[in-house]
Coordinates of C-alpha atoms in Angstrom, one line a residue:
M13 CA 19.6 12.1 -22.6
Q14 CA 20.4 9.6 -25.2
Y15 CA 18.6 6.2 -25.1
Q16 CA 20.3 3.1 -26.3
Y17 CA 17.0 1.7 -27.6
E18 CA 16.4 2.8 -31.2
N19 CA 13.1 4.1 -32.4
Y20 CA 12.2 5.4 -29.0
D21 CA 10.7 8.9 -29.3
P22 CA 10.6 10.9 -26.1
S23 CA 7.6 12.8 -27.5
F24 CA 5.8 9.5 -28.3
P25 CA 2.1 10.2 -28.1
D26 CA 0.5 9.0 -24.9
Q27 CA -2.1 6.3 -25.0
H28 CA -5.4 6.5 -23.2
V29 CA -5.2 2.9 -22.0
V30 CA -2.0 1.3 -20.6
D31 CA -2.6 -1.9 -22.5
Q32 CA -2.4 0.1 -25.8
Y33 CA 1.4 0.7 -25.3
L34 CA 2.2 -3.0 -25.4
P35 CA 1.6 -3.9 -29.1
I36 CA 3.5 -0.7 -30.1
W37 CA 6.5 -1.7 -28.0
A38 CA 6.2 -5.3 -29.3
R39 CA 6.5 -4.1 -32.9
L40 CA 9.7 -2.1 -32.4
P41 CA 12.8 -4.2 -33.2
A42 CA 14.7 -2.9 -30.2
F43 CA 11.9 -3.9 -27.8
K44 CA 10.9 -7.3 -29.1
T45 CA 13.5 -9.1 -27.1
K46 CA 13.8 -6.5 -24.3
P47 CA 12.6 -7.9 -21.0
A48 CA 9.5 -6.2 -19.7
F49 CA 9.4 -8.2 -16.5
I50 CA 11.9 -10.5 -14.8
W51 CA 10.7 -12.8 -12.0
A52 CA 13.3 -13.5 -9.4
E53 CA 13.2 -16.6 -7.1
D54 CA 15.3 -16.9 -4.0
L55 CA 16.5 -20.5 -4.0
N56 CA 18.9 -21.3 -1.1
N57 CA 20.3 -17.8 -1.3
T58 CA 20.8 -18.1 -5.0
I59 CA 18.8 -15.9 -7.4
S60 CA 17.0 -17.7 -10.2
T61 CA 15.3 -15.6 -12.9
T62 CA 12.6 -16.0 -15.6
L63 CA 12.4 -13.4 -18.4
L64 CA 9.3 -12.1 -20.1
T65 CA 10.0 -9.9 -23.2
Y66 CA 7.7 -7.2 -24.5
E67 CA 6.9 -9.4 -27.5
Q68 CA 6.2 -12.5 -25.3
L69 CA 4.0 -10.5 -23.0
N70 CA 1.9 -9.0 -25.8
T71 CA 1.5 -12.4 -27.4
S72 CA 0.5 -14.0 -24.1
I73 CA -2.0 -11.3 -23.4
D74 CA -3.6 -11.8 -26.9
V75 CA -3.9 -15.5 -26.1
I76 CA -5.3 -15.1 -22.6
S77 CA -7.8 -12.4 -23.7
T78 CA -9.1 -14.6 -26.6
Q79 CA -9.4 -17.7 -24.4
L80 CA -11.2 -15.8 -21.7
L81 CA -13.8 -14.5 -24.2
F82 CA -14.6 -18.1 -25.2
Q83 CA -15.9 -18.5 -21.6
L84 CA -17.0 -15.0 -20.6
Q85 CA -18.5 -11.9 -22.0
R86 CA -17.4 -8.3 -22.1
N87 CA -18.0 -6.5 -18.8
D88 CA -18.1 -9.6 -16.8
T89 CA -16.4 -9.4 -13.4
V90 CA -13.5 -11.7 -12.7
L91 CA -11.8 -12.5 -9.4
I92 CA -8.1 -13.1 -9.8
L93 CA -6.6 -15.4 -7.2
C94 CA -3.2 -16.1 -8.7
S95 CA -0.1 -16.1 -6.6
S96 CA 2.6 -13.5 -7.3
G97 CA 4.6 -14.0 -10.5
L98 CA 4.6 -13.5 -14.2
D99 CA 1.3 -15.4 -14.6
L100 CA -0.4 -12.8 -12.5
V101 CA 1.1 -10.0 -14.6
K102 CA -0.2 -11.7 -17.8
V103 CA -3.7 -12.3 -16.4
I104 CA -4.1 -8.7 -15.2
F105 CA -3.3 -7.3 -18.6
G106 CA -5.2 -10.1 -20.4
C107 CA -8.4 -9.4 -18.5
Q108 CA -8.1 -5.7 -19.5
R109 CA -7.7 -6.6 -23.2
A110 CA -10.7 -8.9 -22.9
A111 CA -12.7 -5.9 -21.6
L112 CA -13.4 -7.7 -18.3
L113 CA -13.7 -6.0 -14.9
T114 CA -10.9 -7.5 -12.7
V115 CA -10.7 -7.9 -8.9
P116 CA -7.2 -9.1 -7.9
I117 CA -6.7 -10.0 -4.3
V118 CA -4.2 -12.0 -2.2
P119 CA -5.4 -15.6 -2.5
P120 CA -6.1 -16.9 1.0
H121 CA -4.9 -20.3 1.9
P122 CA -7.6 -22.7 0.6
S123 CA -7.9 -24.5 4.0
F124 CA -9.5 -21.2 5.2
T125 CA -8.3 -21.6 8.7
N126 CA -7.5 -18.9 11.2
E127 CA -10.4 -16.8 9.9
N128 CA -8.4 -15.8 6.7
Y129 CA -11.6 -16.0 4.6
H130 CA -13.5 -12.9 5.7
H131 CA -12.1 -10.6 3.1
L132 CA -12.8 -13.2 0.4
I133 CA -16.4 -13.4 1.5
R134 CA -16.6 -9.6 1.4
V135 CA -15.1 -9.4 -2.1
I136 CA -17.3 -12.1 -3.6
S137 CA -20.5 -10.7 -2.0
Q138 CA -19.7 -7.1 -3.1
T139 CA -18.3 -7.5 -6.6
K140 CA -20.4 -10.6 -7.6
P141 CA -17.8 -12.1 -10.0
K142 CA -18.9 -14.5 -12.7
A143 CA -15.6 -16.4 -12.6
A144 CA -12.3 -16.8 -10.7
I145 CA -8.9 -17.3 -12.2
A146 CA -6.3 -19.3 -10.3
H147 CA -3.6 -21.9 -10.6
P148 CA -4.8 -25.5 -11.1
N149 CA -3.6 -26.7 -7.7
Y150 CA -5.4 -23.9 -6.0
I151 CA -8.6 -24.7 -7.8
S152 CA -8.3 -28.4 -6.8
N153 CA -8.0 -27.4 -3.2
I154 CA -11.0 -25.2 -3.5
Q155 CA -13.1 -28.0 -5.0
N156 CA -11.9 -30.3 -2.2
Y157 CA -13.0 -27.7 0.3
I158 CA -16.4 -27.3 -1.3
S159 CA -17.0 -31.1 -1.4
S160 CA -15.7 -31.8 2.1
T161 CA -17.6 -31.7 5.3
N162 CA -15.1 -29.4 7.0
H163 CA -16.9 -26.2 6.0
N164 CA -19.9 -26.6 8.3
K165 CA -18.9 -23.4 10.1
N166 CA -18.4 -21.6 6.7
K167 CA -21.4 -22.6 4.7
K168 CA -21.7 -19.1 3.3
L169 CA -18.1 -19.3 2.0
A170 CA -18.7 -22.7 0.4
Q171 CA -21.8 -21.5 -1.3
L172 CA -20.1 -18.4 -2.7
L173 CA -17.2 -20.4 -4.0
Q174 CA -19.6 -22.9 -5.6
T175 CA -21.3 -20.2 -7.6
L176 CA -18.0 -19.2 -9.3
H177 CA -16.9 -20.5 -12.7
W178 CA -13.3 -21.5 -12.0
I179 CA -10.7 -21.0 -14.8
S180 CA -7.2 -22.4 -14.7
I181 CA -4.4 -20.1 -15.7
E182 CA -2.7 -23.1 -17.4
D183 CA -5.7 -23.6 -19.6
I184 CA -5.9 -20.0 -20.9
K185 CA -2.2 -19.2 -21.3
N186 CA -1.4 -22.2 -23.5
S187 CA -2.7 -21.9 -27.0
N188 CA -1.8 -22.0 -30.7
I189 CA -3.5 -18.7 -31.3
N190 CA -1.2 -16.4 -33.3
S191 CA -1.1 -12.7 -32.6
N192 CA -1.1 -10.4 -35.6
F193 CA 0.4 -7.1 -34.5
S194 CA -0.1 -5.3 -37.8
S195 CA -3.8 -5.8 -37.7
F196 CA -4.2 -5.1 -34.0
S197 CA -7.4 -3.3 -33.2
Y198 CA -8.0 -2.5 -29.6
S199 CA -11.3 -3.7 -28.2
G200 CA -10.5 -3.9 -24.5
R201 CA -11.6 -1.5 -21.8
K202 CA -12.2 2.0 -22.9
P203 CA -10.8 5.0 -21.0
N204 CA -14.1 5.8 -19.3
E205 CA -14.8 2.2 -18.3
V206 CA -14.0 0.7 -14.9
Y207 CA -11.4 -2.0 -15.4
L208 CA -10.3 -2.6 -11.8
V209 CA -11.9 -2.9 -8.4
Q210 CA -9.0 -2.0 -6.0
Y211 CA -9.7 -2.5 -2.3
T212 CA -8.4 0.0 0.2
S213 CA -5.7 -1.2 2.5
G214 CA -7.9 -1.5 5.6
A215 CA -5.5 0.6 7.7
T216 CA -8.3 2.7 9.2
D217 CA -11.5 0.8 8.4
I218 CA -12.9 -2.3 6.7
P219 CA -11.4 -2.4 3.1
K220 CA -13.7 -0.6 0.6
P221 CA -13.9 -1.4 -3.1
V222 CA -12.6 1.5 -5.3
L223 CA -13.6 1.7 -8.9
V224 CA -10.7 2.6 -11.2
T225 CA -11.2 3.4 -14.9
T226 CA -8.6 2.6 -17.5
G227 CA -8.3 6.3 -18.3
S228 CA -7.6 7.4 -14.7
A229 CA -5.1 4.6 -14.3
A230 CA -3.2 5.6 -17.4
H231 CA -3.2 9.2 -16.3
N232 CA -1.9 8.2 -12.9
V233 CA 1.1 6.2 -14.2
R234 CA 1.9 8.8 -16.8
T235 CA 2.1 11.4 -14.0
A236 CA 4.3 9.1 -12.0
R237 CA 6.5 8.4 -15.0
K238 CA 7.1 12.2 -15.4
A239 CA 7.6 12.7 -11.6
Y240 CA 10.3 10.0 -11.4
D241 CA 11.8 10.6 -14.8
L242 CA 11.3 7.0 -15.9
H243 CA 12.2 5.9 -19.5
P244 CA 13.3 2.8 -21.4
N245 CA 16.7 2.8 -19.8
S246 CA 15.1 2.5 -16.3
T247 CA 15.2 -0.7 -14.4
I248 CA 12.7 -1.1 -11.5
V249 CA 13.1 -3.6 -8.7
S250 CA 9.9 -4.3 -6.7
W251 CA 8.9 -6.9 -4.0
L252 CA 5.6 -5.2 -3.3
P253 CA 2.3 -7.2 -3.6
Q254 CA 1.2 -7.1 -7.3
Y255 CA -2.5 -7.3 -6.4
H256 CA -3.2 -3.7 -5.5
D257 CA -1.9 -0.2 -4.7
C258 CA 1.8 0.6 -5.4
G259 CA 2.7 -2.9 -6.4
L260 CA 0.0 -3.0 -9.1
M261 CA 0.8 0.6 -10.2
F262 CA 4.4 -0.3 -11.0
L263 CA 3.3 -3.0 -13.4
L264 CA 1.4 -0.4 -15.4
L265 CA 4.2 2.2 -14.9
T266 CA 6.8 -0.3 -16.4
I267 CA 4.7 -0.7 -19.6
V268 CA 4.1 3.1 -20.0
S269 CA 7.8 3.8 -19.5
G270 CA 9.0 1.0 -21.8
A271 CA 11.2 0.0 -18.8
T272 CA 12.2 -3.3 -17.3
C273 CA 10.9 -4.4 -13.9
V274 CA 12.4 -7.1 -11.7
L275 CA 9.8 -8.7 -9.5
T276 CA 10.0 -10.9 -6.4
S277 CA 7.5 -11.9 -3.8
P278 CA 7.0 -10.0 -0.4
T279 CA 7.5 -13.3 1.4
S280 CA 10.9 -13.8 -0.2
F281 CA 11.9 -10.3 0.9
I282 CA 10.6 -10.8 4.5
K283 CA 12.5 -14.1 4.8
R284 CA 15.7 -12.6 3.5
P285 CA 15.8 -8.8 3.3
R286 CA 19.2 -8.9 1.7
L287 CA 17.5 -10.2 -1.5
W288 CA 16.2 -6.7 -2.2
L289 CA 19.8 -5.3 -2.1
E290 CA 21.1 -8.1 -4.2
L291 CA 18.5 -7.6 -6.9
M292 CA 19.2 -3.9 -7.1
S293 CA 22.9 -4.7 -7.4
K294 CA 22.6 -7.5 -9.9
F295 CA 20.3 -5.7 -12.3
N296 CA 21.7 -2.1 -11.8
A297 CA 18.4 -0.9 -10.6
T298 CA 17.5 2.8 -11.1
C299 CA 14.2 2.8 -9.3
T300 CA 12.7 0.9 -6.4
P301 CA 9.5 1.5 -4.3
V302 CA 9.4 0.4 -0.7
P303 CA 7.2 1.1 2.4
S304 CA 9.0 3.2 5.1
F305 CA 9.4 0.3 7.5
T306 CA 11.7 -1.4 4.9
L307 CA 14.7 0.9 5.8
P308 CA 15.2 0.0 9.5
L309 CA 14.3 -3.6 8.8
V310 CA 17.0 -3.9 6.2
I311 CA 19.6 -2.2 8.4
K312 CA 18.8 -4.7 11.2
R313 CA 18.2 -7.9 9.2
G314 CA 19.7 -7.2 5.8
G315 CA 22.9 -9.1 6.4
I316 CA 24.9 -6.3 4.8
H317 CA 28.3 -8.0 5.1
K318 CA 26.9 -11.5 4.5
G319 CA 26.3 -13.3 1.2
T320 CA 28.4 -13.9 -1.9
L321 CA 26.9 -11.2 -4.1
P322 CA 28.4 -7.8 -3.4
I323 CA 26.1 -4.8 -2.9
N324 CA 26.3 -1.9 -5.3
L325 CA 23.6 0.8 -5.2
S326 CA 25.4 3.4 -7.3
S327 CA 22.9 3.0 -10.2
L328 CA 19.9 3.9 -8.0
E329 CA 18.2 7.2 -9.0
N330 CA 14.9 6.8 -7.2
L331 CA 14.5 5.2 -3.8
I332 CA 10.8 5.8 -3.5
I333 CA 9.5 5.7 0.1
I334 CA 5.8 5.2 0.6
N335 CA 3.5 4.7 3.6
E336 CA 3.3 7.8 5.7
P337 CA 4.6 8.9 8.1
I338 CA 8.1 9.1 6.7
Y339 CA 10.6 10.0 9.5
K340 CA 13.9 11.7 8.5
D341 CA 15.9 9.8 11.2
S342 CA 15.2 6.4 9.7
V343 CA 16.1 7.6 6.2
V344 CA 19.3 9.3 7.4
D345 CA 20.4 6.0 9.1
F346 CA 19.7 4.2 5.9
V347 CA 21.7 6.7 3.7
R348 CA 24.6 6.6 6.2
T349 CA 24.6 2.8 6.2
F350 CA 24.6 2.4 2.5
S351 CA 26.4 5.4 1.2
P352 CA 29.7 3.3 1.3
F353 CA 27.8 1.0 -1.2
G354 CA 27.2 3.8 -3.6
L355 CA 23.8 5.0 -2.4
K356 CA 23.3 8.7 -3.3
S357 CA 21.3 10.9 -0.9
S358 CA 19.7 12.6 -3.9
S359 CA 18.0 9.4 -4.8
I360 CA 15.7 9.5 -1.8
S361 CA 12.1 10.1 -3.0
P362 CA 9.5 10.5 -0.3
S363 CA 6.1 10.0 -1.9
Y364 CA 2.4 10.1 -1.2
G365 CA -0.5 8.2 -2.7
L366 CA -3.8 6.3 -2.0
A367 CA -6.0 3.8 -3.7
E368 CA -8.8 6.4 -4.3
N369 CA -6.4 8.3 -6.6
G370 CA -5.2 5.3 -8.5
T371 CA -2.2 5.3 -6.2
F372 CA 0.3 8.0 -7.0
V373 CA -0.4 11.6 -5.8
S374 CA 3.0 13.3 -5.4
T375 CA 6.7 13.2 -4.6
S376 CA 9.1 15.8 -3.2
W377 CA 12.0 14.4 -5.3
R378 CA 13.6 16.5 -8.0
V379 CA 11.1 19.3 -8.0
K380 CA 11.3 20.9 -11.5
N381 CA 14.3 18.6 -12.3
E382 CA 16.4 20.2 -9.6
P383 CA 17.5 17.4 -7.1
F384 CA 18.5 18.3 -3.6
S385 CA 22.3 18.7 -3.5
S386 CA 22.5 16.7 -0.3
F387 CA 20.1 14.9 2.0
E388 CA 20.5 17.6 4.6
D389 CA 18.6 19.9 2.3
F390 CA 15.4 18.1 3.0
P391 CA 13.1 20.3 5.2
T392 CA 11.3 18.6 8.0
H393 CA 8.2 19.1 10.2
K394 CA 8.3 17.3 13.5
Q395 CA 11.0 15.0 12.1
L396 CA 8.8 14.1 9.1
L397 CA 9.9 14.5 5.5
P398 CA 7.8 16.3 2.8
V399 CA 6.0 14.4 0.1
A400 CA 5.2 17.3 -2.3
K401 CA 6.1 20.9 -3.2
L402 CA 2.9 22.8 -4.0
A403 CA 2.6 25.8 -6.3
L404 CA 3.6 29.1 -4.9
K405 CA 0.7 31.5 -4.1
N406 CA 0.2 34.6 -6.2
R407 CA 2.9 33.7 -8.7
N408 CA 0.9 31.9 -11.3
E409 CA 3.1 28.9 -10.8
E410 CA 1.5 25.7 -12.2
Q411 CA 1.6 22.5 -10.2
D412 CA 2.8 19.4 -11.9
E413 CA 0.4 18.0 -14.5
D414 CA -3.2 18.9 -13.8
I415 CA -3.2 17.8 -10.2
E416 CA -4.4 20.3 -7.5
I417 CA -3.7 19.6 -3.9
M418 CA -5.2 21.7 -1.1
I419 CA -5.3 21.6 2.7
V420 CA -8.9 22.1 3.9
N421 CA -10.6 22.3 7.3
E422 CA -12.5 19.0 7.3
E423 CA -15.4 20.5 9.2
T424 CA -16.0 23.8 7.4
H425 CA -14.6 22.8 4.0
E426 CA -12.6 26.0 3.8
P427 CA -9.0 26.2 2.8
V428 CA -6.6 26.7 5.7
E429 CA -3.6 29.0 5.8
D430 CA -0.1 27.5 5.3
G431 CA 1.2 26.3 8.7
V432 CA -2.2 25.0 9.8
E433 CA -3.1 21.3 9.8
G434 CA -6.1 20.2 7.7
E435 CA -7.4 17.4 5.5
I436 CA -5.6 16.8 2.2
W437 CA -7.9 17.3 -0.8
V438 CA -6.8 16.2 -4.3
C439 CA -8.3 17.1 -7.7
S440 CA -7.0 15.1 -10.5
P441 CA -8.0 13.0 -13.6
S442 CA -6.4 10.1 -11.7
N443 CA -9.2 10.2 -9.1
A444 CA -11.2 7.0 -9.1
S445 CA -14.9 6.9 -9.9
G446 CA -16.0 6.1 -6.4
Y447 CA -16.8 3.1 -4.1
L448 CA -18.8 0.1 -5.4
D449 CA -22.3 0.2 -4.0
Y450 CA -21.5 3.1 -1.6
P451 CA -23.4 6.0 -3.3
S452 CA -23.6 8.3 -0.3
L453 CA -20.0 7.7 0.7
T454 CA -18.9 8.1 -2.9
N455 CA -20.6 11.5 -3.0
E456 CA -19.0 12.6 0.3
V457 CA -15.5 11.4 -0.5
F458 CA -15.1 11.9 -4.3
H459 CA -17.3 14.9 -4.9
A460 CA -16.3 17.3 -2.2
R461 CA -16.3 21.0 -3.0
I462 CA -14.6 24.0 -1.4
R463 CA -17.1 26.1 0.5
N464 CA -18.6 29.0 -1.4
S465 CA -16.8 27.9 -4.6
V466 CA -18.1 26.5 -7.9
R467 CA -14.7 24.9 -8.7
R468 CA -14.3 21.3 -9.7
C469 CA -14.8 18.4 -7.3
F470 CA -12.1 17.2 -5.0
L471 CA -11.2 13.8 -3.5
R472 CA -11.2 13.8 0.3
T473 CA -8.2 11.7 1.2
G474 CA -8.9 11.3 4.9
D475 CA -5.3 12.2 5.6
R476 CA -4.2 15.3 7.5
G477 CA -1.4 17.4 6.2
I478 CA 0.3 20.8 6.6
V479 CA 2.1 23.1 4.1
K480 CA 5.2 24.9 5.5
G481 CA 7.9 27.2 4.3
E482 CA 8.4 29.6 1.5
K483 CA 8.7 26.8 -1.0
R484 CA 5.4 25.3 0.3
Y485 CA 6.4 21.8 1.1
L486 CA 3.5 19.4 1.9
F487 CA 3.9 17.0 5.0
V488 CA 1.5 14.2 5.7
V489 CA 1.0 14.1 9.4
G490 CA -1.5 11.3 9.9
R491 CA -5.0 10.0 9.3
I492 CA -8.1 11.7 10.5
Q493 CA -9.7 8.4 11.7
D494 CA -6.6 7.6 13.8
T495 CA -6.3 11.0 15.5
I496 CA -6.5 11.2 19.2
K497 CA -8.4 14.1 20.8
L498 CA -7.2 15.1 24.2
Q499 CA -8.6 17.7 26.7
N500 CA -6.1 20.4 27.7
G501 CA -8.0 22.7 30.0
E502 CA -10.9 24.1 27.9
K503 CA -9.2 23.2 24.6
N504 CA -9.4 20.1 22.5
V505 CA -5.9 19.1 21.4
I506 CA -5.4 16.7 18.5
T507 CA -2.4 14.4 18.3
H508 CA -1.4 11.6 16.0
P509 CA -0.7 8.1 17.3
H510 CA 2.6 7.6 15.3
Y511 CA 4.3 10.3 17.4
I512 CA 3.5 8.4 20.6
E513 CA 4.3 5.1 18.9
T514 CA 7.8 6.4 18.0
V515 CA 8.4 7.5 21.5
V516 CA 7.3 4.2 22.9
F517 CA 9.6 2.2 20.7
N518 CA 12.6 4.5 21.2
S519 CA 12.2 4.0 24.9
F520 CA 13.0 0.3 24.7
P521 CA 14.3 -0.4 21.2
K522 CA 16.0 -3.6 22.2
L523 CA 12.9 -5.1 23.9
L524 CA 10.1 -3.9 21.7
R525 CA 9.5 -4.8 18.0
G526 CA 9.9 -1.9 15.6
G527 CA 6.8 -0.9 13.7
C528 CA 4.7 -3.1 16.0
V529 CA 3.4 -0.5 18.5
A530 CA -0.2 0.6 18.2
V531 CA -1.7 3.6 20.0
F532 CA -5.4 4.5 20.1
S533 CA -8.0 5.9 22.5
V534 CA -10.7 4.3 24.5
L535 CA -13.0 7.1 25.5
A536 CA -10.6 9.7 26.9
T537 CA -7.9 7.2 27.7
V538 CA -4.8 6.7 25.6
C539 CA -3.9 3.1 25.2
V540 CA -0.6 1.6 24.1
V541 CA -0.2 -1.9 22.7
A542 CA 3.4 -2.9 22.1
E543 CA 4.9 -6.2 20.9
M544 CA 7.8 -7.6 22.8
Q545 CA 10.8 -9.1 21.0
R546 CA 10.7 -12.9 20.7
I547 CA 12.1 -14.3 24.0
E548 CA 13.0 -17.9 24.6
K549 CA 12.2 -18.0 28.3
D550 CA 9.7 -16.3 30.5
V551 CA 10.3 -12.7 31.3
D552 CA 10.5 -11.4 34.8
E553 CA 7.3 -9.8 35.8
G554 CA 9.2 -6.9 37.4
L555 CA 10.9 -6.1 34.1
L556 CA 7.6 -6.0 32.3
R557 CA 6.2 -3.8 34.9
S558 CA 9.2 -1.5 34.6
I559 CA 8.7 -1.3 30.8
C560 CA 5.0 -0.3 31.2
E561 CA 5.9 2.4 33.7
G562 CA 8.8 3.5 31.5
I563 CA 6.5 3.9 28.5
K564 CA 4.1 6.0 30.5
E565 CA 6.9 8.3 31.7
S566 CA 8.6 8.6 28.3
V567 CA 5.4 9.6 26.5
L568 CA 4.5 12.2 29.1
K569 CA 8.0 13.7 29.0
K570 CA 8.4 13.7 25.2
E571 CA 4.8 14.3 24.0
G572 CA 3.1 15.7 27.1
V573 CA 0.4 13.0 26.8
E574 CA -1.0 10.9 29.7
V575 CA -1.1 7.2 28.9
G576 CA -3.8 5.4 30.8
W577 CA -3.4 1.8 29.6
V578 CA -0.2 0.0 28.6
V579 CA -0.4 -3.6 27.2
L580 CA 2.7 -5.7 26.3
V581 CA 1.8 -8.5 24.0
K582 CA 3.6 -11.4 22.3
S583 CA 5.2 -11.1 18.8
E584 CA 2.8 -10.9 15.8
C585 CA -0.2 -9.8 17.8
V586 CA -0.4 -6.2 16.4
P587 CA -2.4 -6.5 13.1
K588 CA -1.2 -5.0 9.9
T589 CA -2.3 -4.7 6.3
T590 CA -0.7 -6.7 3.5
S591 CA 1.5 -3.7 2.7
G592 CA 2.7 -3.4 6.3
K593 CA 0.4 -0.5 7.6
L594 CA -0.7 -0.7 11.2
Q595 CA -4.4 -1.5 11.7
R596 CA -5.0 0.4 14.9
W597 CA -8.8 0.0 14.8
V598 CA -8.3 -3.8 14.5
A599 CA -5.8 -3.7 17.4
K600 CA -8.4 -1.9 19.5
E601 CA -11.1 -4.5 18.6
K602 CA -8.7 -7.4 19.4
L603 CA -7.8 -5.8 22.8
L604 CA -11.3 -5.1 23.8
G605 CA -12.3 -8.6 22.6
G606 CA -9.7 -10.3 24.7
K607 CA -7.9 -11.7 21.6
M608 CA -4.5 -10.3 22.4
K609 CA -1.8 -12.6 23.8
V610 CA -1.0 -10.4 26.8
L611 CA 2.2 -10.6 28.7
M612 CA 1.6 -7.7 31.0
E613 CA -0.9 -4.8 31.2
M614 CA -1.1 -1.9 33.5
R615 CA -3.8 0.8 33.9
F616 CA -3.1 4.2 35.3
G617 CA -5.2 6.9 36.9
K618 CA -8.9 7.5 37.3
D619 CA -9.9 6.3 33.7
V620 CA -9.7 2.6 34.6
V621 CA -13.5 2.6 35.3
K622 CA -14.1 4.3 32.0
I623 CA -12.1 1.7 30.2
K624 CA -14.2 -1.0 31.8
H625 CA -17.4 0.6 30.7
E626 CA -16.1 1.0 27.2
V627 CA -15.2 -2.7 27.0
L628 CA -18.6 -3.8 28.2
R629 CA -20.4 -1.4 25.9
N630 CA -18.3 -2.9 23.0
F631 CA -19.7 -6.3 23.7
D632 CA -23.2 -5.0 24.3
V633 CA -23.1 -3.9 20.7
K634 CA -21.7 -7.3 19.6
K635 CA -24.3 -9.1 21.7
N636 CA -21.7 -11.7 22.7
D637 CA -23.0 -12.7 26.1
E638 CA -20.5 -15.5 26.6
I639 CA -17.4 -13.3 26.1
R640 CA -19.1 -10.5 27.9
S641 CA -19.6 -12.6 31.0
S642 CA -16.0 -13.8 31.1
L643 CA -14.8 -10.2 30.6
V644 CA -16.9 -9.0 33.5
S645 CA -15.2 -11.6 35.8
H646 CA -11.8 -10.6 34.4
L647 CA -12.3 -6.9 35.0

């Protein structure tokens, strides 16, 4: 492949730290004025853009890192509370060059209402940052909060905020400091040093702080660059949150590839999903990462035939789909809907990743540079798409890079045969160092070993998977902590909630909200919590009762599972992570805590008493007598 950018060498030596690529690109004539990042604002359905070239980015990072070291010392921990945008990109790289340990999180609204402050308290308490970087208006609101009398209920939060040294992004990005590329001597984070605390999504448990080194992050994005065949001609479009996980990885991936990345905010996408289509069309995108829920959402609310900017997806080479499970049906619908607009079925890239491995683990796209000839060539397992193709046994076939993926019995730690479900274990230089201040959990998760083997350590992902077929495709089938154990005679049967959730939604697709059904167990009882579509007037009680009964019947017929409790709730009751993953464990807590806006609930069978006992035991643990008393009278 010929690149239009001169001086680009495909065999260019890889750097051990992502930040070290920047001054090299900034020196090359063809890259000085090449946009590294483009920020897109959606203003009254009109796209407004701001460019940041490789030279401008490198200069800004030099300025920010120098300014930060006037106020902080190497190895200090810094909390980043900047809103999405080019400033956030500059700060993340600037902190790395200043050899600071960064903790980027979504900045909660500074009024700290609606209990949006718990994660912030957790982060400050665990990471103990010396300073926080934010925009000046945000800092002013924080200072007003600290000095006001409205934080009587949140004295701990006010005290934690008061201990931080607050740094305005405007103060550190504006300076007359001149960068000297020719004398650049890197003194930022070294490959074996932790540069990032990346919190897990919170999909299955309270978010945990993952320690990521610069070396493991560089390895991770180099692996992704090779897997997706990214290069300086690539144009990425992303609306994912830039603070963590896939959104953050694509900032690094852009720099390693010498590509251009068009960014916009998740809020802008949710408000107007067509924006994503327009950005891909306007900038001739070759790559875009999206959670799996994006596809049906865009079909439903994308306004395909509305808007003045025509849709053209013919340049797209990688439609990267993340957030398991990835159902084939929703992808088929998307391909059929947008193939008239140039979308190629060969661009579909089902992928797998997690914070504990930097983010990227694998993709089933273009294995050994041989794309599927058509979308129908994708194999499936229970309607799920594969996310990797593992090395063939007894053929001395090497897996991509130096990543080893195995399916292991989570109880015996022995490898399972192909066709048998087990926990996905990953061994890779991309693996993070562990969890901050969780030594025993770190040892359990990051230093697992195959039984009776002296091989290297593996990362336990907590995800269940299965390898099937002669070509050994890997399917992610669910999370261990979300599994539901059922009694079938003398056998314990394991099922995954997303199968039931899919059946529930498909039973009443016009009445329930897609992606807003949560299934979990309370003792031996399967519970379904489903959001209703927004309805202007009160719904007939008979209709709600019919929906509850219909859900029970459909699940029994399609999955052979007895549902004991169906709860229909108002819109936006089912909790999700910032990346759109269901938080079933939080939904269970909210339901048992009486914090759901319930429209109708029905309990079936003999397990009603057991449910009552579980609810009461839940509040015995919480020692909340007032709520417990009201709950007793309710039950």
